[in-house]
mmCIF file of C-alpha atoms in Angstrom:
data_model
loop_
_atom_site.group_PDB
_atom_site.id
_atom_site.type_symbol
_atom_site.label_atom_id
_atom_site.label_comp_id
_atom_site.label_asym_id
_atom_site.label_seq_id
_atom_site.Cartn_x
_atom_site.Cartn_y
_atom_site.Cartn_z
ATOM 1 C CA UNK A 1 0.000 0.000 0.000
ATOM 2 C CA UNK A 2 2.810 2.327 0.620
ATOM 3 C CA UNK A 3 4.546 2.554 -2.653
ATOM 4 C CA UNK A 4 0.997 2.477 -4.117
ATOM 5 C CA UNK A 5 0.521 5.810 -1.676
ATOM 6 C CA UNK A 6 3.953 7.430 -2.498
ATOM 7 C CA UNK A 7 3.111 6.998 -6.498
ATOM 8 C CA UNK A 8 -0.412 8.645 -6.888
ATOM 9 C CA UNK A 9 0.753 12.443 -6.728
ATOM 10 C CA UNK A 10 0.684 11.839 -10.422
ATOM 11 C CA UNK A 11 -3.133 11.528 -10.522
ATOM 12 C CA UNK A 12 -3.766 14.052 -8.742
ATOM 13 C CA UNK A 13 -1.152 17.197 -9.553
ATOM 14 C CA UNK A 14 -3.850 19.517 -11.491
ATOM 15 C CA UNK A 15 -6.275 19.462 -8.022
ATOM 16 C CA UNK A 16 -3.205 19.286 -5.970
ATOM 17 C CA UNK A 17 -2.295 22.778 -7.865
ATOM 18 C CA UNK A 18 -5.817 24.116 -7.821
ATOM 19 C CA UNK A 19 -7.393 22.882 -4.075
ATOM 20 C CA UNK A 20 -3.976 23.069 -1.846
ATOM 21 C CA UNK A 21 -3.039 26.691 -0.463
ATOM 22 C CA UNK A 22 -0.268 28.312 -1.369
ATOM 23 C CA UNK A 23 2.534 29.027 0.980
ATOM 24 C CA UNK A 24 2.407 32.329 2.919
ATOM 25 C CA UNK A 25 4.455 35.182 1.268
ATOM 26 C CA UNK A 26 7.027 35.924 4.697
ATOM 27 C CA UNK A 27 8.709 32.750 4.153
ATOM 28 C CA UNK A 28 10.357 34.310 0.790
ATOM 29 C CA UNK A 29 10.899 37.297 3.126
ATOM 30 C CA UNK A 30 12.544 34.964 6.116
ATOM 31 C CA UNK A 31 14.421 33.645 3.976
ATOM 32 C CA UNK A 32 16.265 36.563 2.354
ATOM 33 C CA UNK A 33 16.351 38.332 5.707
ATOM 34 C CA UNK A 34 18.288 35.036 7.215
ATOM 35 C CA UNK A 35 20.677 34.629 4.592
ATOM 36 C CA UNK A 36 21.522 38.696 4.989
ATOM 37 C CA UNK A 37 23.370 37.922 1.288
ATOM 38 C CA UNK A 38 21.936 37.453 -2.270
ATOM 39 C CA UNK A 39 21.093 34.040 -2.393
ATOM 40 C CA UNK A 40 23.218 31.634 -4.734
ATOM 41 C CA UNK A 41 20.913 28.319 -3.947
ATOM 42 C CA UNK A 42 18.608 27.010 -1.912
ATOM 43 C CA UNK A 43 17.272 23.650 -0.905
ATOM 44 C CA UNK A 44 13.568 22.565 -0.229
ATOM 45 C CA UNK A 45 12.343 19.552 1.363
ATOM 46 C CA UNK A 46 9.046 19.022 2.082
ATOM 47 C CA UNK A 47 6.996 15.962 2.708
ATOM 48 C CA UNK A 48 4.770 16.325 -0.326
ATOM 49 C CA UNK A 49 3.339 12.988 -0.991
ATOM 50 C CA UNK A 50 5.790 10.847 0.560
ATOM 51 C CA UNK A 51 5.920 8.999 3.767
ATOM 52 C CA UNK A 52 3.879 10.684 6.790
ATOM 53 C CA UNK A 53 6.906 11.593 9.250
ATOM 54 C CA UNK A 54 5.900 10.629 12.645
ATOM 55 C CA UNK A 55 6.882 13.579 15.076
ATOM 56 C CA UNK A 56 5.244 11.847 18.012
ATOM 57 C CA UNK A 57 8.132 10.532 19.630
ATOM 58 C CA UNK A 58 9.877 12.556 22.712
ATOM 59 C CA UNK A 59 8.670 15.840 21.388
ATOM 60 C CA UNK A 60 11.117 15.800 18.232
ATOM 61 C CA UNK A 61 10.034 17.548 14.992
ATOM 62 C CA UNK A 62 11.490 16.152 11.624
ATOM 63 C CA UNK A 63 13.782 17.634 9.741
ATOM 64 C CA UNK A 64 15.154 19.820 12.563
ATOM 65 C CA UNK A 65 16.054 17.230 14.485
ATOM 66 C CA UNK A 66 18.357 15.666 12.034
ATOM 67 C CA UNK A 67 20.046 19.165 11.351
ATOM 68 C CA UNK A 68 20.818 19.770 14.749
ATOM 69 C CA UNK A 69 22.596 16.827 15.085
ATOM 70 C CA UNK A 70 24.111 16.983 11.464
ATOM 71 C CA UNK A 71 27.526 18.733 11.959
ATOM 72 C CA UNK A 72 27.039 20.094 7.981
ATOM 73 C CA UNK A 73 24.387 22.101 9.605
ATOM 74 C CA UNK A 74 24.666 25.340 11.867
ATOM 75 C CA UNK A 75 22.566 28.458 12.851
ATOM 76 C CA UNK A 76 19.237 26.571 12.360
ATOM 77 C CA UNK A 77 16.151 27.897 13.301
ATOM 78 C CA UNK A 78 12.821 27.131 13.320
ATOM 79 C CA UNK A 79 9.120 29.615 12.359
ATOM 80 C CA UNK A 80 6.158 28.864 12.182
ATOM 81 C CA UNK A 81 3.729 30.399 10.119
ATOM 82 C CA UNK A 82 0.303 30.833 11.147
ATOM 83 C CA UNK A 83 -2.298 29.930 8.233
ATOM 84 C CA UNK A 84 -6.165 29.857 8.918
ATOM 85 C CA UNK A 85 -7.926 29.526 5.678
ATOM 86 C CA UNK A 86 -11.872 28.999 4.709
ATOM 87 C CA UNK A 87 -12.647 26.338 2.279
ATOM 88 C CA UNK A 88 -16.095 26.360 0.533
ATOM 89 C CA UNK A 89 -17.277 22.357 1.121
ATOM 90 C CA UNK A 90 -16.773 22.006 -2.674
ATOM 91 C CA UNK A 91 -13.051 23.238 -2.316
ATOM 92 C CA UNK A 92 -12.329 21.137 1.043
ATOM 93 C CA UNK A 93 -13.628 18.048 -1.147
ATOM 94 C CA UNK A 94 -11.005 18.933 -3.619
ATOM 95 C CA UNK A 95 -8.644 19.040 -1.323
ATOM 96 C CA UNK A 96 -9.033 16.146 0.136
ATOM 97 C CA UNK A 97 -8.969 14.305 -3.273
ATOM 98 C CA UNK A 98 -5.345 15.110 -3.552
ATOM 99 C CA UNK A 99 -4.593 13.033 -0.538
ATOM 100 C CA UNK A 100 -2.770 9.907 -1.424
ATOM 101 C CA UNK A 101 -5.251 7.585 1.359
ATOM 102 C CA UNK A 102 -7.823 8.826 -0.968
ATOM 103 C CA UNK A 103 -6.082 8.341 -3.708
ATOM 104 C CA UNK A 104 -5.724 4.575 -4.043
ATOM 105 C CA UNK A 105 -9.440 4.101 -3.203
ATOM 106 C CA UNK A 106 -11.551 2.978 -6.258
ATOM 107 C CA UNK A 107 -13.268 5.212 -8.274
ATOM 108 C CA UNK A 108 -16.366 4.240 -6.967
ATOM 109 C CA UNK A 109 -15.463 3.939 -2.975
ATOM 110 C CA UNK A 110 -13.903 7.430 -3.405
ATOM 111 C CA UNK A 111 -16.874 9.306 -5.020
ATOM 112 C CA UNK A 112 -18.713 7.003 -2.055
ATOM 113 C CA UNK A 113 -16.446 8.786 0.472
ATOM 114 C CA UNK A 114 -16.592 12.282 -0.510
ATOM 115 C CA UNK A 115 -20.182 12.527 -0.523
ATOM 116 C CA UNK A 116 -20.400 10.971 3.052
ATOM 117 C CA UNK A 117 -17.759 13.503 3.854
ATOM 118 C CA UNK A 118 -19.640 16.506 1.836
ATOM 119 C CA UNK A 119 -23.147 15.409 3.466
ATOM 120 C CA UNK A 120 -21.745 16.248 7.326
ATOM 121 C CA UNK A 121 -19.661 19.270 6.468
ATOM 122 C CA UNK A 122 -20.262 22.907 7.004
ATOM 123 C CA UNK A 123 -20.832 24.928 3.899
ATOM 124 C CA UNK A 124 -17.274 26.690 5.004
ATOM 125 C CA UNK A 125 -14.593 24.481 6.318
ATOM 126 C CA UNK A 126 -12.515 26.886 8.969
ATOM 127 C CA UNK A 127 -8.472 25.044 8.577
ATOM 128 C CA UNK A 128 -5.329 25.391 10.759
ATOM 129 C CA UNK A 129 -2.893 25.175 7.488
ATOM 130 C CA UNK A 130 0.204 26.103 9.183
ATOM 131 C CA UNK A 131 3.476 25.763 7.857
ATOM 132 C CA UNK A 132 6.707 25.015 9.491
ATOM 133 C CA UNK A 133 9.899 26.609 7.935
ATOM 134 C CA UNK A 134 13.514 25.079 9.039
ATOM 135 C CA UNK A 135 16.433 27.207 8.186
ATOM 136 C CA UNK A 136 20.095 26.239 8.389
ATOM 137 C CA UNK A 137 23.588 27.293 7.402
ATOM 138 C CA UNK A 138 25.399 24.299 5.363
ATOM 139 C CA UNK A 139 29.390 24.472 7.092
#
């Protein structure tokens, strides 16, 4: 199931670009301001449609974690950025059809789900969509 999982983002990239939000405009801003120095390259992880990380254990948060214990890695620091968005219920279904669970689902047991889903919600869909930006200095 979990290869099956990691491989639908195909499927789905159009909604994915229409239904997901975009990221808030200060990280470009935080960014700039941390690197103090025009910026040559940068790297960007982000969990897109791969495994779920599971940040459960003893408080830790992935990837910061790893970079403070990487020595290739110094200065790092961590923001979050506060998102609350309002989905119409039409939107919020799109949204959740770029999710890889509901992704592998049949045709059928997927249009089954989303109008069990769309029957119980709110005509606006109130979302916590924040976003957690690492920065670090490669050594």
């Amino acid at each position: 199931m979990t290869k099956e999982r990691s491989r639908s983002f195909g499927r789905a990239a159009a909604a994915y670009e229409k239904h997901r939000p975009e990221y808030p405009d200060e990280i470009v801003h935080l960014v700039r301001e941390y690197a103090a120095r025009p910026i040559r390259s940068a790297l960007e992880l982000g969990a897109g449609t791969g495994k779920p990380v599971d940040t459960s254990t003893d408080g830790m948060h992935w990837p910061a974690t790893e970079l403070v214990g990487d020595a290739r890695f110094v200065d790092l620091r961590e923001t979050v950025l506060e998102q609350r968005l309002t989905f119409a219920r039409a939107d919020w279904i799109g949204y959740l059809s770029t999710v890889s669970a509901y992704l592998v689902l049949s045709e059928e047991d997927r249009a089954a789900a989303f109008a069990a889903i769309g029957d119980v919600l709110p005509d606006a869909v109130d979302v916590h969509a924040d976003v957690t930006l690492h920065l670090a200095r490669r050594v």
